[in-house]
Amino acid sequence: MDSLNDKDFNQDPLDLIKKLKPMESRKSKQEVWAELELMLQKPAKKTGNVISIFAKKWQIAASIVLLVAACFLGTKFYSKTVKASPGKQEIAVLPDGSTVHLNSKSEIAYNPIWWAYNREVHLTGEAFFKVQKGKKFTVISPIGTTTVVGTSFNIFARDNDYEVTCLTGKVKVVSLKTNEKVLITPNQMVKFSNTGNIQLNLAVNAKLATAWAFGKFVFTQVPIDKVLREISLRYGVVIKDLSNSKELYTGDFNKEKNIELALNLVCKPFGLEYKKLPSGAYLIQKAP
C-alpha cells in the first residue's frame, strides 16, 4: 500500500491498522503521522444525514491512539525538581526510598512516574546521596555522570568543577568530555581537570566531603576565590571579591550565625579585609 485513499475511511479500524503495517516499514514516522493527521482532518462521508458508522469508528479509534500517545509522552518527559535556595539546605526522598541532601543553591530533577524503568537524577550543585541497598541509578551533571548501587557518596558539580567522593559501596564515574571511566570505593575521590581528564585520589577522609551537611566548612588548599564563593552560597549573601588573591586556604570552622566571623577567619591571614555595603553585600579587598 503506497498511500491512503477515500475508501480507507469506510474500513474498520482494525483492517486499517493491518494495512498500515507494511506502509510503516517503507515510510518514515513523519510521513505516516502526516497522513494520519490528514485523515483526521478530512470530513467523513454522509448518506443523507447519517455519518458513515465505519468512519465514526475509525475517528474514535484514532482519537484513542492519539490520547494514549499524548499520555505516554507526557509521563515520559515529566520531571520533578527539588531546589535548595542560597543559604538553605533541602532533603529529597526519591521514589525508591533513597535520600538526597542538597547543599545551598543546588537542585535535582527526576521523573517519579518512570523511576522504576529509568533511575536518573540530574544534579546541579552539590549533594550527598544515600542509596537504598540493591537500588541502582545514575546521577547526571553537565560534565560527568555517576552510577551507583546501594552506596553513599558526595558529588560537587558547580560550573566546571566536578568531584565525587565515595563513602560506602562502589561508584562509577564517567567524564562526558573524554569518556574516561573509573570505579572508586570508600575513602577514594575523583575530580576532573579543566580538560575533563579524571584525577584519582586513593586516600581521602570521605567524611570531610560531607561536613557541609553538618554545618561545617572544611577546605584543604583551596583558592581564596572558591572559598569565598562557598561562603557566599552557604550564607545566601553576595560577596564581591576585588582582592585578586591567588592564595590557597586550608582550615575548618563551623557555620556561625554571623557571616563576618567566617570572613574574618578566611581574610585576616592573607592581609584581606571585608566591608559590608548598604545593599547587604560584602566587598573583599586587600588591606591598606
Short mmCIF file of C-alpha atoms in Angstrom, two decimals:
data_model
loop_
_atom_site.label_atom_id
_atom_site.label_comp_id
_atom_site.label_asym_id
_atom_site.label_seq_id
_atom_site.Cartn_x
_atom_site.Cartn_y
_atom_site.Cartn_z
CA MET A 1 0.00 0.00 0.00
CA ASP A 2 1.58 3.31 -1.12
CA SER A 3 -0.98 5.84 0.08
CA LEU A 4 -4.31 6.21 1.82
CA ASN A 5 -7.41 6.98 -0.27
CA ASP A 6 -11.10 7.75 0.25
CA LYS A 7 -12.02 4.07 0.52
CA ASP A 8 -9.88 3.73 3.59
CA PHE A 9 -12.28 5.98 5.50
CA ASN A 10 -15.04 3.36 5.33
CA GLN A 11 -12.88 0.49 6.60
CA ASP A 12 -12.99 -0.98 10.04
CA PRO A 13 -10.16 0.48 12.19
CA LEU A 14 -8.59 -2.94 12.72
CA ASP A 15 -8.41 -3.51 8.96
CA LEU A 16 -6.89 -0.09 8.52
CA ILE A 17 -4.20 -0.79 11.10
CA LYS A 18 -3.29 -4.00 9.29
CA LYS A 19 -2.93 -2.05 6.06
CA LEU A 20 -0.72 0.49 7.77
CA LYS A 21 1.84 -2.07 8.95
CA PRO A 22 3.58 -2.66 5.62
CA MET A 23 3.37 1.06 4.85
CA GLU A 24 5.23 1.90 8.08
CA SER A 25 8.18 -0.22 7.02
CA ARG A 26 8.57 1.81 3.82
CA LYS A 27 7.75 5.27 5.15
CA SER A 28 9.22 7.45 7.82
CA LYS A 29 7.34 8.11 11.05
CA GLN A 30 6.84 11.71 9.95
CA GLU A 31 5.16 10.62 6.72
CA VAL A 32 2.86 8.15 8.50
CA TRP A 33 1.76 10.67 11.10
CA ALA A 34 1.24 13.30 8.41
CA GLU A 35 -1.19 11.02 6.54
CA LEU A 36 -3.00 10.09 9.75
CA GLU A 37 -3.40 13.76 10.60
CA LEU A 38 -4.73 14.44 7.10
CA MET A 39 -7.30 11.67 7.50
CA LEU A 40 -8.44 13.09 10.83
CA GLN A 41 -8.99 16.49 9.26
CA LYS A 42 -10.88 15.16 6.23
CA PRO A 43 -14.70 15.21 6.69
CA ALA A 44 -16.48 11.87 6.86
CA LYS A 45 -18.84 10.90 4.06
CA LYS A 46 -22.55 11.21 4.71
CA THR A 47 -25.56 9.29 3.41
CA GLY A 48 -28.30 11.86 3.75
CA ASN A 49 -27.93 12.95 7.36
CA VAL A 50 -26.27 9.72 8.56
CA ILE A 51 -22.50 9.68 9.07
CA SER A 52 -20.76 6.51 7.97
CA ILE A 53 -20.54 4.22 11.01
CA PHE A 54 -17.16 2.96 9.87
CA ALA A 55 -15.75 6.49 9.59
CA LYS A 56 -17.09 7.25 13.03
CA LYS A 57 -15.50 4.08 14.46
CA TRP A 58 -12.20 4.98 12.83
CA GLN A 59 -12.27 8.51 14.24
CA ILE A 60 -12.88 7.16 17.75
CA ALA A 61 -10.04 4.64 17.39
CA ALA A 62 -7.68 7.31 16.08
CA SER A 63 -8.60 9.65 18.91
CA ILE A 64 -7.84 6.93 21.45
CA VAL A 65 -4.47 6.26 19.81
CA LEU A 66 -3.56 9.95 19.91
CA LEU A 67 -4.71 10.25 23.51
CA VAL A 68 -2.63 7.26 24.59
CA ALA A 69 0.39 8.63 22.71
CA ALA A 70 -0.02 12.03 24.37
CA CYS A 71 -0.28 10.46 27.82
CA PHE A 72 2.76 8.28 27.12
CA LEU A 73 4.91 11.21 26.03
CA GLY A 74 3.62 13.39 28.84
CA THR A 75 4.57 10.94 31.57
CA LYS A 76 7.89 10.05 29.93
CA PHE A 77 9.11 13.64 29.90
CA TYR A 78 7.55 14.72 33.19
CA SER A 79 10.14 15.96 35.67
CA LYS A 80 10.05 16.76 39.38
CA THR A 81 12.56 19.32 40.67
CA VAL A 82 13.81 19.84 44.22
CA LYS A 83 15.83 23.01 44.91
CA ALA A 84 17.84 24.36 47.82
CA SER A 85 17.96 28.15 47.66
CA PRO A 86 21.10 30.13 48.67
CA GLY A 87 21.66 29.90 52.41
CA LYS A 88 19.37 26.87 52.74
CA GLN A 89 19.61 23.08 52.54
CA GLU A 90 16.97 20.57 51.49
CA ILE A 91 16.47 16.82 51.75
CA ALA A 92 14.68 14.94 48.96
CA VAL A 93 13.39 11.37 49.16
CA LEU A 94 13.43 9.51 45.84
CA PRO A 95 10.69 7.01 44.86
CA ASP A 96 12.81 4.01 45.95
CA GLY A 97 13.47 5.50 49.39
CA SER A 98 16.98 6.78 48.60
CA THR A 99 17.71 10.23 50.06
CA VAL A 100 19.47 13.27 48.63
CA HIS A 101 20.79 16.01 50.92
CA LEU A 102 21.12 19.18 48.83
CA ASN A 103 23.63 21.89 49.69
CA SER A 104 22.83 25.59 49.20
CA LYS A 105 21.94 26.70 45.64
CA SER A 106 21.72 23.12 44.36
CA GLU A 107 18.95 21.21 42.65
CA ILE A 108 17.99 17.80 41.34
CA ALA A 109 15.40 16.73 38.77
CA TYR A 110 13.98 13.26 38.12
CA ASN A 111 10.92 11.50 36.66
CA PRO A 112 8.95 9.87 39.52
CA ILE A 113 6.50 8.14 37.15
CA TRP A 114 9.19 6.34 35.11
CA TRP A 115 11.55 5.81 38.04
CA ALA A 116 11.04 2.03 38.06
CA TYR A 117 12.33 1.86 34.45
CA ASN A 118 14.79 4.74 34.31
CA ARG A 119 16.51 5.78 37.56
CA GLU A 120 18.20 9.01 36.51
CA VAL A 121 18.79 12.10 38.63
CA HIS A 122 20.01 15.35 37.10
CA LEU A 123 22.14 17.37 39.53
CA THR A 124 23.39 20.93 39.54
CA GLY A 125 25.39 21.99 42.60
CA GLU A 126 26.36 19.73 45.49
CA ALA A 127 24.54 16.84 47.11
CA PHE A 128 25.10 13.85 49.39
CA PHE A 129 23.35 10.69 48.15
CA LYS A 130 22.42 7.74 50.32
CA VAL A 131 21.13 4.98 48.08
CA GLN A 132 18.93 2.11 49.24
CA LYS A 133 20.62 -1.30 49.14
CA GLY A 134 20.15 -3.03 45.80
CA LYS A 135 18.89 0.12 44.07
CA LYS A 136 20.79 1.36 41.05
CA PHE A 137 20.59 4.77 39.44
CA THR A 138 22.68 7.35 37.63
CA VAL A 139 23.37 10.95 38.61
CA ILE A 140 23.84 13.19 35.58
CA SER A 141 25.62 16.55 35.61
CA PRO A 142 26.71 18.76 32.70
CA ILE A 143 30.26 17.36 32.53
CA GLY A 144 30.05 13.95 34.22
CA THR A 145 27.88 11.03 35.27
CA THR A 146 28.00 8.85 38.38
CA THR A 147 26.39 5.40 38.54
CA VAL A 148 25.83 3.65 41.86
CA VAL A 149 24.29 0.59 43.52
CA GLY A 150 23.40 0.69 47.21
CA THR A 151 26.02 3.19 48.32
CA SER A 152 26.58 6.65 49.75
CA PHE A 153 28.64 9.35 48.08
CA ASN A 154 29.04 13.10 47.67
CA ILE A 155 29.02 14.99 44.36
CA PHE A 156 30.25 18.55 43.87
CA ALA A 157 29.21 19.82 40.43
CA ARG A 158 29.36 23.59 40.12
CA ASP A 159 30.35 25.28 36.85
CA ASN A 160 33.37 23.33 35.53
CA ASP A 161 34.25 21.74 38.87
CA TYR A 162 33.28 18.10 39.36
CA GLU A 163 34.28 15.98 42.34
CA VAL A 164 32.89 12.64 43.55
CA THR A 165 33.77 11.15 46.94
CA CYS A 166 32.70 7.61 47.88
CA LEU A 167 31.73 6.89 51.49
CA THR A 168 30.33 3.35 51.14
CA GLY A 169 29.88 0.82 48.35
CA LYS A 170 31.20 1.38 44.82
CA VAL A 171 30.77 4.33 42.47
CA LYS A 172 31.45 4.51 38.73
CA VAL A 173 32.33 7.95 37.38
CA VAL A 174 32.39 8.89 33.69
CA SER A 175 33.78 12.08 32.15
CA LEU A 176 31.49 13.27 29.36
CA LYS A 177 34.37 15.20 27.76
CA THR A 178 36.87 12.36 27.47
CA ASN A 179 34.66 9.29 28.05
CA GLU A 180 37.14 8.13 30.71
CA LYS A 181 35.69 5.79 33.33
CA VAL A 182 36.82 4.89 36.82
CA LEU A 183 35.43 2.82 39.69
CA ILE A 184 36.04 4.13 43.21
CA THR A 185 35.49 2.59 46.65
CA PRO A 186 35.24 4.08 50.18
CA ASN A 187 37.66 6.92 51.00
CA GLN A 188 38.52 7.45 47.36
CA MET A 189 37.76 10.55 45.32
CA VAL A 190 37.86 11.64 41.69
CA LYS A 191 37.81 15.09 40.21
CA PHE A 192 38.02 16.39 36.66
CA SER A 193 40.74 18.62 35.25
CA ASN A 194 39.85 21.60 33.06
CA THR A 195 40.11 19.31 30.03
CA GLY A 196 37.82 16.69 31.57
CA ASN A 197 40.55 14.19 32.42
CA ILE A 198 39.97 12.15 35.59
CA GLN A 199 42.26 12.73 38.55
CA LEU A 200 42.10 9.96 41.16
CA ASN A 201 42.88 10.28 44.86
CA LEU A 202 43.03 6.88 46.54
CA ALA A 203 43.29 8.03 50.16
CA VAL A 204 40.95 10.72 51.47
CA ASN A 205 38.86 11.21 54.59
CA ALA A 206 35.48 10.81 52.86
CA LYS A 207 33.56 12.18 55.85
CA LEU A 208 35.14 15.59 55.29
CA ALA A 209 33.38 15.81 51.93
CA THR A 210 30.02 15.81 53.71
CA ALA A 211 30.99 18.21 56.51
CA TRP A 212 28.77 20.86 54.89
CA ALA A 213 25.73 18.74 55.74
CA PHE A 214 26.60 19.16 59.44
CA GLY A 215 27.11 22.92 59.34
CA LYS A 216 30.89 22.89 58.88
CA PHE A 217 33.31 24.39 56.38
CA VAL A 218 36.36 22.27 55.51
CA PHE A 219 38.96 23.45 52.99
CA THR A 220 42.30 21.94 52.01
CA GLN A 221 44.49 24.03 49.71
CA VAL A 222 41.50 25.71 48.09
CA PRO A 223 41.90 29.04 46.21
CA ILE A 224 40.56 32.04 48.16
CA ASP A 225 38.02 32.94 45.46
CA LYS A 226 36.44 29.46 45.69
CA VAL A 227 36.38 29.64 49.50
CA LEU A 228 34.58 32.98 49.33
CA ARG A 229 32.17 31.61 46.74
CA GLU A 230 31.26 28.72 49.02
CA ILE A 231 30.73 31.07 51.97
CA SER A 232 28.52 33.21 49.74
CA LEU A 233 26.37 30.21 48.78
CA ARG A 234 26.10 28.79 52.29
CA TYR A 235 25.06 32.12 53.83
CA GLY A 236 22.98 33.30 50.88
CA VAL A 237 24.89 36.60 50.75
CA VAL A 238 26.57 38.33 47.79
CA ILE A 239 30.37 38.60 48.14
CA LYS A 240 32.32 40.77 45.69
CA ASP A 241 35.98 39.75 45.67
CA LEU A 242 38.27 42.52 44.38
CA SER A 243 41.43 41.19 46.02
CA ASN A 244 42.67 39.11 43.06
CA SER A 245 44.38 36.94 45.67
CA LYS A 246 45.95 33.69 44.42
CA GLU A 247 46.50 32.31 47.92
CA LEU A 248 45.36 28.81 48.90
CA TYR A 249 43.36 28.41 52.09
CA THR A 250 43.40 25.44 54.47
CA GLY A 251 41.17 25.36 57.51
CA ASP A 252 37.88 24.28 59.02
CA PHE A 253 35.27 26.09 61.08
CA ASN A 254 31.60 25.92 61.96
CA LYS A 255 28.94 27.91 60.19
CA GLU A 256 28.12 30.60 62.73
CA LYS A 257 25.07 32.83 62.56
CA ASN A 258 27.27 35.83 61.81
CA ILE A 259 28.95 35.62 58.40
CA GLU A 260 31.56 38.15 59.48
CA LEU A 261 33.12 35.60 61.82
CA ALA A 262 33.73 33.33 58.84
CA LEU A 263 35.04 36.15 56.67
CA ASN A 264 37.45 37.22 59.39
CA LEU A 265 38.89 33.69 59.67
CA VAL A 266 39.48 33.47 55.93
CA CYS A 267 40.59 37.03 55.12
CA LYS A 268 42.82 38.05 58.03
CA PRO A 269 45.67 35.51 57.47
CA PHE A 270 46.15 36.83 53.91
CA GLY A 271 46.00 40.54 54.63
CA LEU A 272 42.48 40.94 53.26
CA GLU A 273 39.59 42.91 54.70
CA TYR A 274 35.84 42.87 54.22
CA LYS A 275 33.37 45.70 54.13
CA LYS A 276 29.61 45.47 54.33
CA LEU A 277 27.82 47.53 51.67
CA PRO A 278 24.45 49.28 52.12
CA SER A 279 22.91 46.58 49.86
CA GLY A 280 23.89 43.88 52.38
CA ALA A 281 26.62 42.51 50.11
CA TYR A 282 30.26 42.22 51.22
CA LEU A 283 33.28 43.67 49.48
CA ILE A 284 36.63 41.87 49.83
CA GLN A 285 39.85 43.76 49.12
CA LYS A 286 43.47 43.98 50.21
CA ALA A 287 44.01 45.78 53.49
CA PRO A 288 45.77 49.18 53.13
#
